[in-house]
Each structure stands twice: as structure tokens, then as C-alpha cells.
Amino acid sequence: MNNSAIIFAGPSLTRRDRETFPQMQFMPPVGRGDVLRLLKNNRPPRFIGIVDGFFGSRPGVLHKEILEALSAGCHVYGAASMGALRASELSTYGMIGIGEVFEAYHDGRLESDAEVAVNHGPAELGYPALNVAQVDVDATLDALRNRGMLTAFEVQRLSEKSRKIYYPKRTWSKVAAEGSTDQSAAEKLQTLLAQAHVQRKRLDAIAMLNRISKDKTRELPAISQSFAPPLTPSYKRMRRAVFEP
């Protein structure tokens, strides 16, 4: 095992964020088979961080892959988006969840993957997000309420209306339009929301990177148990495709 850190990230991090952590190798959003491929040649990375992952356009990363990485001795972290979801499901087995989004999934305040879903642009443009994640909407609304710029009733109403917007169409303009039928008021609300935008997913992702940076310099306890996943027929086929091309 080497001391490298492989990070799967897309729209939750900017290019500048990635450049701030030159000691890490950044990969595109994780999809099915990507974690398993890191285990080839018996030299897996010591650290794997999952931020963003595919939800619909490509099959998502399997729990079994992460369990196999943990069984191989990798320290696997998750935050912000797909990483927070998988960490909330696998923390019992040793996956480390970081950040407020993870905590919300872990304690049951969040359940749907639609809370973190965004569409994004191509890799060559840095995977720019094309819509606003619901967790960012709620964090922004809470910040405005705490600053006395929105009432608790307004926050609840806007949050509920935002959740009813199909996630690829959720923009500040659309959220504001749902919040007011008056065009002038909606434009002012849009400006307020955009300027106050709390990038919850990005903040959690950066917190994960900082945690991995710190852990890279420390002696960490070995994962005490093996959680090798059951070799179902479909998983056997997947492993053969990865390890025996």
C-alpha cells in the first residue's frame, strides 16, 4: 500500500480548491467500478476520498466496492454528496463521514439523494454545477434567517417550494420565482439568495480534504475487521471485468 490519496470529485470543488491540495490525486466523479479499479496490482492507495459521484447517467459506486477497499486496508472518507450518502450507510464498517451533509444523512434528517443532486458541465470546464443543490438552498435560507433577513415562516415556505422543483431546474431564479409572484420582489429575492449562497457541499468537501491531509501525516490504527463483500454472481462478473480484462 502506498501513502497516496485519491479523491473522486466534480462540481462540489472548484479548480482552485483542487490546486490547494497538490498532494492529492483528483479523479472525476466516482462511478461503478472506479473504487474497485484502485485495488488492482495489490498497491491500493492508503486514502480514498469520495465527494461527487454519478447518480443517473452512469451506474453509481457500489457499497461492495467500498467494503472491499476497507478490507484491503484503505482509509475511505466521504463528504458533501455521493460521499456523504455512502458514508452514512457504511460508517459502521469503517468509512469516515465528514461534514454537515453527512451528519444530516447519518441521523436521518436527510434521506433522499435528491438533496445533493446536481447536473454539471464537462471535465474540461471543471465540472461546473448547472443547478443549486437543495442542501445549499437550505443552508443559505438558514443563514439569512439567522441574520434576520428572512423569517422562519419564509424560510420554511421557500424550502418546501424549492424541494418541489425538479433538481436540474433548481436555480436561484426558479426558487425566487416560486417564492413570490411579484416580478420585482422575485428579482430582489434572487439577488439576496445568490449573494448569500452558502456552498454547503463545497465546505464539507474541503473539510474532508483537510482531514485527509492531517491523517496522511499520522499513524492511523489499522482497520480491525475485514468486511469483504459477498461474491454474488453480478459482483463476480464486475470483479472479473476489472481484474481480468
XYZ file of N, CA and C in Angstrom:
735
model
N 0.846 -1.201 0.000
C 0.000 0.000 0.000
C 0.876 1.244 0.000
N 0.526 2.222 -0.818
C 1.281 3.471 -0.833
C 0.520 4.543 -0.065
N 1.185 5.659 0.201
C 0.598 6.710 1.041
C -0.185 7.738 0.231
N -0.558 7.387 -0.971
C -1.262 8.340 -1.826
C -2.713 8.517 -1.400
N -3.299 9.621 -1.856
C -4.702 9.920 -1.591
C -5.391 10.178 -2.928
N -6.397 9.375 -3.213
C -7.174 9.503 -4.441
C -8.524 10.101 -4.075
N -8.898 11.186 -4.747
C -10.140 11.893 -4.442
C -11.047 11.913 -5.662
N -12.260 11.430 -5.489
C -13.260 11.486 -6.550
C -14.122 12.727 -6.328
N -14.005 13.686 -7.231
C -14.725 14.953 -7.037
C -15.107 15.569 -8.378
N -16.183 16.319 -8.358
C -16.655 17.014 -9.546
C -17.110 18.417 -9.201
N -18.411 18.692 -9.286
C -18.900 20.061 -9.133
C -18.824 20.622 -7.717
N -18.601 19.781 -6.716
C -18.535 20.306 -5.345
C -17.252 21.081 -5.069
N -16.221 20.882 -5.901
C -14.957 21.574 -5.707
C -14.596 22.383 -6.951
N -14.004 23.537 -6.736
C -13.535 24.345 -7.854
C -12.131 23.910 -8.246
N -11.672 24.386 -9.382
C -10.288 24.103 -9.786
C -9.302 24.642 -8.768
N -9.578 25.820 -8.251
C -8.673 26.402 -7.254
C -8.641 25.552 -5.991
N -9.794 24.994 -5.607
C -9.816 24.096 -4.445
C -8.868 22.926 -4.672
N -8.930 22.336 -5.854
C -8.071 21.192 -6.151
C -6.596 21.583 -6.113
N -6.301 22.760 -6.641
C -4.915 23.218 -6.688
C -4.355 23.483 -5.294
N -5.245 23.708 -4.333
C -4.810 23.953 -2.958
C -4.293 22.685 -2.293
N -4.610 21.532 -2.894
C -4.199 20.247 -2.314
C -3.393 19.456 -3.351
N -2.183 19.944 -3.682
C -1.389 19.299 -4.737
C -0.909 17.905 -4.359
N -0.963 17.565 -3.079
C -0.508 16.249 -2.633
C -1.549 15.164 -2.883
N -2.697 15.558 -3.423
C -3.758 14.598 -3.675
C -3.998 14.446 -5.169
N -4.407 13.265 -5.563
C -4.724 12.999 -6.968
C -6.228 13.027 -7.144
N -6.686 13.948 -7.975
C -8.127 14.114 -8.169
C -8.601 13.360 -9.398
N -9.683 12.636 -9.207
C -10.312 11.865 -10.260
C -11.701 12.434 -10.527
N -12.316 12.079 -11.653
C -13.687 12.529 -11.924
C -14.664 11.967 -10.887
N -15.907 12.431 -10.903
C -16.909 11.845 -10.010
C -16.913 10.325 -10.109
N -17.114 9.679 -8.979
C -16.994 8.224 -8.925
C -18.201 7.545 -9.571
N -17.922 6.460 -10.257
C -18.966 5.626 -10.834
C -18.693 4.172 -10.500
N -19.566 3.311 -10.937
C -19.430 1.893 -10.629
C -18.117 1.336 -11.174
N -17.387 0.651 -10.339
C -16.125 0.036 -10.722
C -14.905 0.890 -10.452
N -15.077 2.186 -10.215
C -13.921 3.077 -10.063
C -13.124 2.804 -8.789
N -13.818 2.556 -7.686
C -13.105 2.247 -6.442
C -12.421 0.890 -6.562
N -13.105 -0.052 -7.160
C -12.525 -1.386 -7.329
C -11.244 -1.332 -8.148
N -11.195 -0.472 -9.165
C -10.001 -0.369 -10.016
C -8.773 0.110 -9.233
N -9.006 0.838 -8.155
C -7.875 1.306 -7.346
C -7.185 0.171 -6.616
N -7.831 -0.972 -6.547
C -7.274 -2.104 -5.807
C -6.470 -3.040 -6.691
N -6.377 -2.736 -7.983
C -5.607 -3.581 -8.895
C -4.121 -3.549 -8.543
N -3.429 -4.598 -8.899
C -1.962 -4.702 -8.764
C -1.493 -4.729 -7.306
N -2.438 -4.923 -6.373
C -2.094 -5.070 -4.955
C -1.335 -3.885 -4.382
N -1.533 -2.703 -4.963
C -0.945 -1.486 -4.401
C -2.010 -0.398 -4.311
N -2.990 -0.624 -3.449
C -4.066 0.360 -3.338
C -3.581 1.625 -2.638
N -4.242 2.732 -2.859
C -3.882 3.954 -2.128
C -4.247 3.808 -0.655
N -3.510 4.483 0.179
C -3.817 4.436 1.612
C -5.114 5.183 1.909
N -5.394 6.238 1.109
C -6.573 7.065 1.357
C -7.422 7.176 0.096
N -8.724 7.033 0.267
C -9.689 7.261 -0.805
C -10.737 8.231 -0.279
N -10.940 9.317 -0.997
C -11.960 10.285 -0.621
C -13.040 10.361 -1.693
N -14.279 10.227 -1.297
C -15.393 10.310 -2.241
C -16.204 11.556 -1.934
N -16.274 12.440 -2.904
C -17.106 13.635 -2.796
C -18.301 13.478 -3.735
N -18.044 13.578 -5.021
C -19.116 13.512 -6.012
C -19.151 12.161 -6.711
N -20.325 11.796 -7.160
C -20.482 10.554 -7.894
C -21.657 10.627 -8.838
N -21.691 9.707 -9.752
C -22.783 9.657 -10.720
C -24.018 9.044 -10.075
N -25.181 9.613 -10.437
C -26.453 9.136 -9.909
C -27.292 8.457 -10.989
N -27.370 9.074 -12.161
C -28.288 8.568 -13.160
C -27.671 8.283 -14.512
N -26.775 9.146 -14.964
C -26.204 8.995 -16.299
C -25.243 7.818 -16.390
N -24.801 7.330 -15.241
C -23.899 6.184 -15.165
C -24.183 5.466 -13.855
N -24.097 4.147 -13.800
C -24.355 3.440 -12.534
C -23.465 3.951 -11.409
N -24.041 4.052 -10.224
C -23.321 4.576 -9.080
C -22.357 3.572 -8.470
N -21.428 4.087 -7.673
C -20.449 3.234 -6.987
C -21.188 2.286 -6.046
N -20.756 1.046 -6.015
C -21.397 0.037 -5.177
C -20.856 0.067 -3.752
N -21.730 -0.257 -2.806
C -21.279 -0.419 -1.427
C -20.208 -1.511 -1.346
N -20.376 -2.563 -2.143
C -19.429 -3.687 -2.111
C -18.013 -3.238 -2.452
N -17.878 -2.296 -3.395
C -16.544 -1.806 -3.755
C -15.872 -1.135 -2.564
N -16.647 -0.329 -1.874
C -16.096 0.399 -0.726
C -15.744 -0.565 0.386
N -16.584 -1.562 0.616
C -16.280 -2.578 1.621
C -14.996 -3.331 1.266
N -14.811 -3.611 -0.014
C -13.596 -4.319 -0.427
C -12.366 -3.432 -0.232
N -12.509 -2.133 -0.491
C -11.392 -1.219 -0.257
C -11.056 -1.147 1.228
N -12.080 -1.091 2.071
C -11.852 -1.080 3.515
C -11.163 -2.374 3.954
N -11.589 -3.486 3.393
C -10.984 -4.781 3.738
C -9.535 -4.867 3.277
N -9.195 -4.104 2.235
C -7.815 -4.078 1.738
C -6.931 -3.149 2.566
N -7.527 -2.471 3.554
C -6.755 -1.600 4.429
C -6.797 -0.134 4.071
N -7.587 0.243 3.063
C -7.709 1.651 2.678
C -8.549 2.402 3.707
N -8.167 3.640 3.951
C -8.996 4.527 4.764
C -9.889 5.300 3.789
N -11.193 5.085 3.896
C -12.127 5.645 2.926
C -12.977 6.715 3.605
N -13.024 7.901 2.985
C -13.735 9.057 3.525
C -14.847 9.462 2.557
N -15.885 10.076 3.117
C -16.962 10.566 2.265
C -17.523 11.871 2.795
N -17.912 12.747 1.885
C -18.467 14.036 2.283
C -19.282 14.632 1.149
N -20.158 15.562 1.509
C -20.776 16.530 0.603
C -21.894 16.003 -0.278
N -21.671 14.928 -0.982
C -22.632 14.484 -1.984
C -22.736 12.954 -1.938
N -22.383 12.281 -3.027
C -22.376 10.816 -3.006
C -21.539 10.283 -1.848
N -20.438 10.964 -1.551
C -19.585 10.536 -0.451
C -20.299 10.566 0.886
N -21.101 11.604 1.116
C -21.860 11.693 2.363
C -22.902 10.587 2.445
N -23.559 10.305 1.324
C -24.555 9.233 1.286
C -23.931 7.885 1.632
N -22.854 7.530 0.933
C -22.230 6.235 1.168
C -21.637 6.146 2.582
N -21.078 7.228 3.073
C -20.501 7.195 4.426
C -21.591 7.000 5.470
N -22.753 7.593 5.257
C -23.842 7.408 6.223
C -24.315 5.965 6.247
N -24.165 5.272 5.127
C -24.596 3.877 5.030
C -23.520 2.894 5.503
N -22.258 3.326 5.448
C -21.146 2.396 5.703
C -20.255 2.810 6.874
N -20.687 3.792 7.654
C -19.847 4.239 8.770
C -19.635 3.116 9.788
N -20.613 2.227 9.926
C -20.473 1.094 10.839
C -19.297 0.206 10.446
N -18.966 0.200 9.161
C -17.918 -0.686 8.651
C -16.565 0.005 8.534
N -16.509 1.276 8.917
C -15.219 1.952 8.927
C -15.077 3.116 7.972
N -16.056 3.362 7.099
C -15.965 4.533 6.240
C -16.162 5.780 7.093
N -15.378 6.805 6.849
C -15.358 8.000 7.683
C -16.145 9.111 6.997
N -17.219 9.548 7.621
C -18.020 10.644 7.089
C -17.602 11.971 7.681
N -17.594 12.988 6.845
C -17.158 14.320 7.257
C -18.217 15.345 6.861
N -18.518 16.285 7.746
C -19.321 17.435 7.364
C -20.789 17.368 7.741
N -21.449 18.500 7.531
C -22.838 18.644 7.948
C -23.799 17.819 7.096
N -23.510 17.680 5.813
C -24.386 16.873 4.961
C -24.337 15.419 5.412
N -23.135 14.913 5.665
C -23.011 13.555 6.194
C -23.794 13.399 7.483
N -23.631 14.325 8.409
C -24.312 14.225 9.696
C -25.833 14.200 9.516
N -26.334 14.989 8.567
C -27.780 15.034 8.338
C -28.304 13.719 7.786
N -27.536 13.096 6.886
C -27.931 11.770 6.400
C -27.787 10.723 7.501
N -26.737 10.816 8.265
C -26.439 9.814 9.291
C -27.502 9.775 10.374
N -28.007 10.954 10.767
C -29.009 10.960 11.838
C -30.448 10.979 11.327
N -30.604 10.885 9.996
C -31.934 10.715 9.429
C -32.674 11.997 9.080
N -32.037 13.147 9.271
C -32.711 14.395 8.871
C -32.838 14.482 7.363
N -31.901 13.899 6.637
C -31.973 13.799 5.186
C -32.040 12.333 4.802
N -32.791 12.046 3.735
C -32.904 10.669 3.259
C -32.706 10.556 1.749
N -33.300 11.469 0.997
C -33.284 11.360 -0.458
C -31.960 11.833 -1.048
N -31.496 11.132 -2.106
C -30.289 11.600 -2.792
C -30.548 12.877 -3.580
N -31.830 13.232 -3.767
C -32.161 14.475 -4.464
C -31.699 15.706 -3.690
N -31.432 15.547 -2.394
C -30.974 16.681 -1.577
C -29.616 17.199 -2.039
N -28.806 16.343 -2.626
C -27.446 16.738 -3.016
C -27.231 16.707 -4.530
N -28.239 16.256 -5.276
C -28.062 16.045 -6.714
C -27.912 17.357 -7.470
N -26.944 17.383 -8.386
C -26.787 18.491 -9.330
C -26.369 17.929 -10.679
N -26.720 18.641 -11.729
C -26.133 18.377 -13.036
C -24.876 19.227 -13.162
N -23.944 18.780 -13.994
C -22.703 19.544 -14.113
C -22.194 19.544 -15.542
N -21.320 20.502 -15.814
C -20.704 20.629 -17.117
C -19.541 19.661 -17.273
N -18.826 19.743 -18.397
C -17.766 18.774 -18.703
C -16.502 18.977 -17.881
N -15.666 17.940 -17.905
C -14.418 17.966 -17.138
C -13.520 19.120 -17.551
N -13.456 19.392 -18.861
C -12.543 20.435 -19.328
C -12.908 21.822 -18.812
N -14.140 21.992 -18.352
C -14.562 23.262 -17.762
C -14.556 23.201 -16.239
N -14.089 22.072 -15.677
C -14.011 21.955 -14.228
C -15.280 21.457 -13.564
N -16.119 20.769 -14.315
C -17.383 20.218 -13.791
C -18.266 21.285 -13.132
N -18.526 22.399 -13.800
C -19.342 23.427 -13.140
C -20.761 22.933 -12.865
N -21.267 23.236 -11.677
C -22.646 22.878 -11.331
C -23.608 23.713 -12.161
N -24.649 23.076 -12.666
C -25.630 23.747 -13.512
C -26.917 24.064 -12.767
N -26.990 23.645 -11.523
C -28.145 23.973 -10.691
C -27.680 24.022 -9.241
N -28.567 24.401 -8.348
C -28.228 24.535 -6.932
C -28.751 23.321 -6.177
N -27.898 22.712 -5.381
C -28.323 21.566 -4.570
C -29.248 22.029 -3.457
N -30.204 21.179 -3.101
C -31.146 21.537 -2.042
C -30.440 21.788 -0.712
N -29.363 21.057 -0.438
C -28.649 21.299 0.823
C -28.033 22.692 0.844
N -27.626 23.209 -0.305
C -27.127 24.583 -0.379
C -28.265 25.580 -0.186
N -29.426 25.271 -0.773
C -30.596 26.142 -0.597
C -30.927 26.268 0.882
N -31.020 25.123 1.573
C -31.401 25.150 2.986
C -30.355 25.845 3.842
N -29.078 25.626 3.546
C -28.030 26.302 4.317
C -28.081 27.811 4.113
N -28.380 28.224 2.891
C -28.484 29.658 2.585
C -29.682 30.277 3.288
N -30.819 29.593 3.235
C -32.019 30.095 3.898
C -31.804 30.206 5.412
N -31.152 29.210 6.002
C -30.881 29.259 7.439
C -29.971 30.430 7.787
N -28.979 30.691 6.938
C -28.074 31.814 7.186
C -28.823 33.140 7.134
N -29.722 33.276 6.175
C -30.492 34.513 6.057
C -31.460 34.688 7.230
N -32.005 33.583 7.707
C -32.871 33.666 8.893
C -32.055 34.093 10.114
N -30.867 33.520 10.260
C -30.019 33.871 11.401
C -29.587 35.326 11.366
N -29.500 35.878 10.164
C -29.125 37.296 10.018
C -30.342 38.209 10.082
N -31.519 37.648 10.275
C -32.733 38.447 10.390
C -33.266 38.967 9.070
N -32.822 38.379 7.950
C -33.244 38.860 6.637
C -34.414 38.065 6.074
N -34.717 36.933 6.674
C -35.905 36.155 6.336
C -36.507 35.645 7.634
N -37.817 35.523 7.661
C -38.478 34.979 8.838
C -38.458 33.455 8.779
N -38.742 32.827 9.917
C -38.801 31.367 9.958
C -39.888 30.849 9.018
N -41.006 31.565 8.939
C -42.078 31.154 8.036
C -41.620 31.227 6.588
N -40.932 32.314 6.211
C -40.448 32.456 4.837
C -39.435 31.368 4.493
N -38.572 31.047 5.442
C -37.574 30.001 5.218
C -38.255 28.660 4.981
N -39.211 28.315 5.806
C -39.911 27.040 5.652
C -40.646 26.971 4.320
N -41.316 28.050 3.963
C -42.085 28.070 2.709
C -41.173 27.953 1.500
N -40.060 28.694 1.499
C -39.135 28.639 0.371
C -38.463 27.268 0.272
N -38.136 26.686 1.408
C -37.516 25.362 1.398
C -38.481 24.330 0.818
N -39.721 24.377 1.221
C -40.715 23.424 0.714
C -40.938 23.593 -0.778
N -41.020 24.840 -1.223
C -41.225 25.083 -2.655
C -40.004 24.669 -3.464
N -38.812 24.892 -2.909
C -37.591 24.512 -3.612
C -37.525 22.998 -3.804
N -37.956 22.258 -2.789
C -37.925 20.792 -2.882
C -38.856 20.254 -3.966
N -39.852 21.011 -4.319
C -40.801 20.568 -5.341
C -40.283 20.824 -6.761
N -39.184 21.563 -6.866
C -38.588 21.831 -8.175
C -37.736 20.636 -8.571
N -37.922 20.117 -9.771
C -37.087 19.011 -10.253
C -35.641 19.476 -10.238
N -34.757 18.678 -9.643
C -33.440 19.181 -9.266
C -32.634 19.821 -10.410
N -32.684 19.324 -11.675
C -31.882 20.006 -12.699
C -32.362 21.431 -12.996
N -33.592 21.728 -12.603
C -34.156 23.057 -12.867
C -34.078 23.969 -11.651
N -33.467 23.490 -10.562
C -33.411 24.279 -9.341
C -32.272 25.296 -9.429
N -32.626 26.534 -9.723
C -31.690 27.647 -9.752
C -32.206 28.712 -8.792
N -31.361 29.670 -8.479
C -31.823 30.740 -7.598
C -32.984 31.491 -8.230
N -32.939 31.663 -9.537
C -34.034 32.342 -10.226
C -35.350 31.593 -10.049
N -35.297 30.264 -10.204
C -36.509 29.455 -10.075
C -37.009 29.440 -8.635
N -36.102 29.323 -7.675
C -36.506 29.323 -6.269
C -37.167 30.646 -5.913
N -36.572 31.749 -6.362
C -37.134 33.065 -6.067
C -38.494 33.254 -6.724
N -38.634 32.765 -7.948
C -39.924 32.880 -8.648
C -41.010 32.097 -7.931
N -40.639 30.971 -7.344
C -41.603 30.186 -6.573
C -41.965 30.891 -5.272
N -41.057 31.747 -4.813
C -41.286 32.413 -3.536
C -42.095 33.682 -3.625
N -42.251 34.236 -4.814
C -43.003 35.480 -4.966
C -43.592 35.569 -6.361
N -44.839 35.972 -6.429
C -45.488 36.152 -7.730
C -45.218 37.534 -8.306
N -44.694 38.432 -7.484
C -44.351 39.774 -7.950
C -42.947 39.746 -8.555
N -42.823 40.160 -9.817
C -41.546 40.043 -10.518
C -40.448 40.838 -9.835
N -40.757 42.060 -9.420
C -39.745 42.891 -8.778
C -39.274 42.263 -7.466
N -40.218 41.762 -6.679
C -39.867 41.122 -5.412
C -39.063 39.848 -5.655
N -39.432 39.097 -6.701
C -38.714 37.869 -7.021
C -37.274 38.175 -7.437
N -37.073 39.233 -8.199
C -35.717 39.599 -8.618
C -34.858 40.001 -7.420
N -35.463 40.730 -6.482
C -34.720 41.113 -5.280
C -34.371 39.886 -4.437
N -35.321 38.952 -4.346
C -35.068 37.730 -3.586
C -33.986 36.895 -4.258
N -34.008 36.823 -5.574
C -32.974 36.081 -6.303
C -31.595 36.650 -6.007
N -31.474 37.972 -6.046
C -30.191 38.619 -5.748
C -29.743 38.315 -4.330
N -30.686 38.385 -3.397
C -30.371 38.115 -1.999
C -29.860 36.684 -1.821
N -30.559 35.728 -2.424
C -30.172 34.330 -2.294
C -28.804 34.058 -2.935
N -28.602 34.598 -4.122
C -27.342 34.357 -4.831
C -26.161 34.964 -4.076
N -26.346 36.145 -3.525
C -25.250 36.797 -2.801
C -24.955 36.124 -1.464
N -25.985 35.517 -0.877
C -25.813 34.875 0.433
C -25.487 33.396 0.317
N -25.350 32.887 -0.899
C -25.188 31.453 -1.148
C -24.162 30.812 -0.217
N -24.637 29.897 0.604
C -23.758 29.079 1.449
C -23.466 27.789 0.688
N -22.233 27.617 0.293
C -21.851 26.449 -0.507
C -21.565 25.265 0.425
N -22.661 24.709 0.948
C -22.536 23.661 1.957
C -21.737 22.468 1.463
N -22.014 22.029 0.244
C -21.310 20.869 -0.281
C -19.808 21.157 -0.415
N -19.475 22.321 -0.923
C -18.066 22.679 -1.092
C -17.355 22.768 0.267
N -18.009 23.362 1.238
C -17.399 23.490 2.562
C -17.142 22.115 3.172
N -18.077 21.204 3.019
C -17.892 19.859 3.554
C -16.775 19.124 2.818
N -16.719 19.300 1.494
C -15.670 18.646 0.712
C -14.291 19.138 1.132
N -14.150 20.443 1.337
C -12.865 20.993 1.771
C -12.506 20.484 3.166
N -13.505 20.362 4.034
C -13.254 19.807 5.370
C -12.713 18.380 5.266
N -13.244 17.597 4.331
C -12.743 16.244 4.137
C -11.295 16.248 3.663
N -10.976 17.133 2.722
C -9.601 17.214 2.219
C -8.635 17.610 3.332
N -9.058 18.544 4.169
C -8.214 18.937 5.298
C -8.002 17.779 6.265
N -9.043 16.999 6.480
C -8.919 15.846 7.387
C -7.949 14.813 6.803
N -8.070 14.535 5.513
C -7.159 13.571 4.892
C -5.726 14.094 4.927
N -5.543 15.382 4.673
C -4.192 15.973 4.737
C -3.579 15.754 6.110
N -4.357 15.952 7.147
C -3.862 15.737 8.505
C -3.577 14.260 8.751
N -4.475 13.395 8.311
C -4.305 11.956 8.563
C -3.118 11.372 7.794
N -2.763 11.988 6.666
C -1.616 11.499 5.898
C -0.316 11.617 6.687
N -0.281 12.509 7.648
C 0.942 12.733 8.427
C 0.952 11.934 9.726
N -0.116 11.158 9.958
C -0.233 10.451 11.240
C -0.229 8.942 11.045
N 0.088 8.258 12.122
C -0.071 6.805 12.155
C -1.520 6.522 12.537
N -2.247 5.887 11.650
C -3.646 5.586 11.925
C -3.796 4.119 12.308
N -4.723 3.840 13.197
C -4.937 2.431 13.548
C -5.439 1.652 12.338
N -4.966 0.442 12.215
C -5.423 -0.399 11.112
C -6.894 -0.739 11.301
N -7.593 -0.902 10.197
C -8.983 -1.320 10.270
C -9.009 -2.729 10.844
N -9.726 -2.886 11.957
C -9.597 -4.093 12.766
C -10.345 -5.296 12.208
N -11.303 -5.065 11.341
C -12.092 -6.179 10.830
C -12.107 -6.172 9.311
N -12.316 -7.332 8.758
C -12.465 -7.445 7.312
C -13.940 -7.520 6.972
N -14.343 -6.698 6.033
C -15.739 -6.676 5.623
C -15.841 -7.003 4.138
N -15.127 -8.034 3.735
C -15.156 -8.430 2.330
C -16.600 -8.712 1.913
N -17.051 -8.112 0.833
C -18.449 -8.269 0.427
C -18.729 -9.662 -0.117
N -19.961 -10.104 -0.028
C -20.313 -11.405 -0.608
C -20.131 -11.382 -2.120
N -19.568 -12.462 -2.638
C -19.293 -12.532 -4.082
C -20.532 -13.058 -4.814
N -21.489 -12.177 -4.979
C -22.679 -12.529 -5.741
C -22.294 -12.694 -7.213
N -23.117 -13.374 -8.003
C -22.775 -13.545 -9.428
C -22.501 -12.241 -10.150
N -23.308 -11.209 -9.889
C -23.104 -9.935 -10.583
C -21.806 -9.271 -10.142
N -21.483 -9.389 -8.849
C -20.239 -8.782 -8.368
C -19.021 -9.549 -8.870
N -19.151 -10.870 -8.987
C -18.071 -11.661 -9.573
C -17.789 -11.208 -11.003
N -18.846 -10.977 -11.766
C -18.658 -10.518 -13.156
C -17.962 -9.168 -13.180
N -18.363 -8.303 -12.281
C -17.756 -6.982 -12.226
C -16.277 -7.080 -11.861
N -15.935 -7.922 -10.891
C -14.538 -8.081 -10.493
C -13.706 -8.656 -11.632
N -14.268 -9.619 -12.353
C -13.536 -10.188 -13.489
C -13.268 -9.122 -14.541
N -14.266 -8.251 -14.780
C -14.089 -7.203 -15.778
C -13.001 -6.223 -15.385
N -12.843 -5.998 -14.078
C -11.833 -5.051 -13.584
C -10.458 -5.703 -13.486
N -10.384 -6.887 -12.904
C -9.102 -7.515 -12.598
C -8.571 -8.434 -13.692
N -9.473 -8.876 -14.589
C -9.031 -9.791 -15.635
C -9.487 -9.307 -17.013
N -9.074 -8.095 -17.404
C -9.527 -7.557 -18.699
C -8.996 -8.381 -19.870
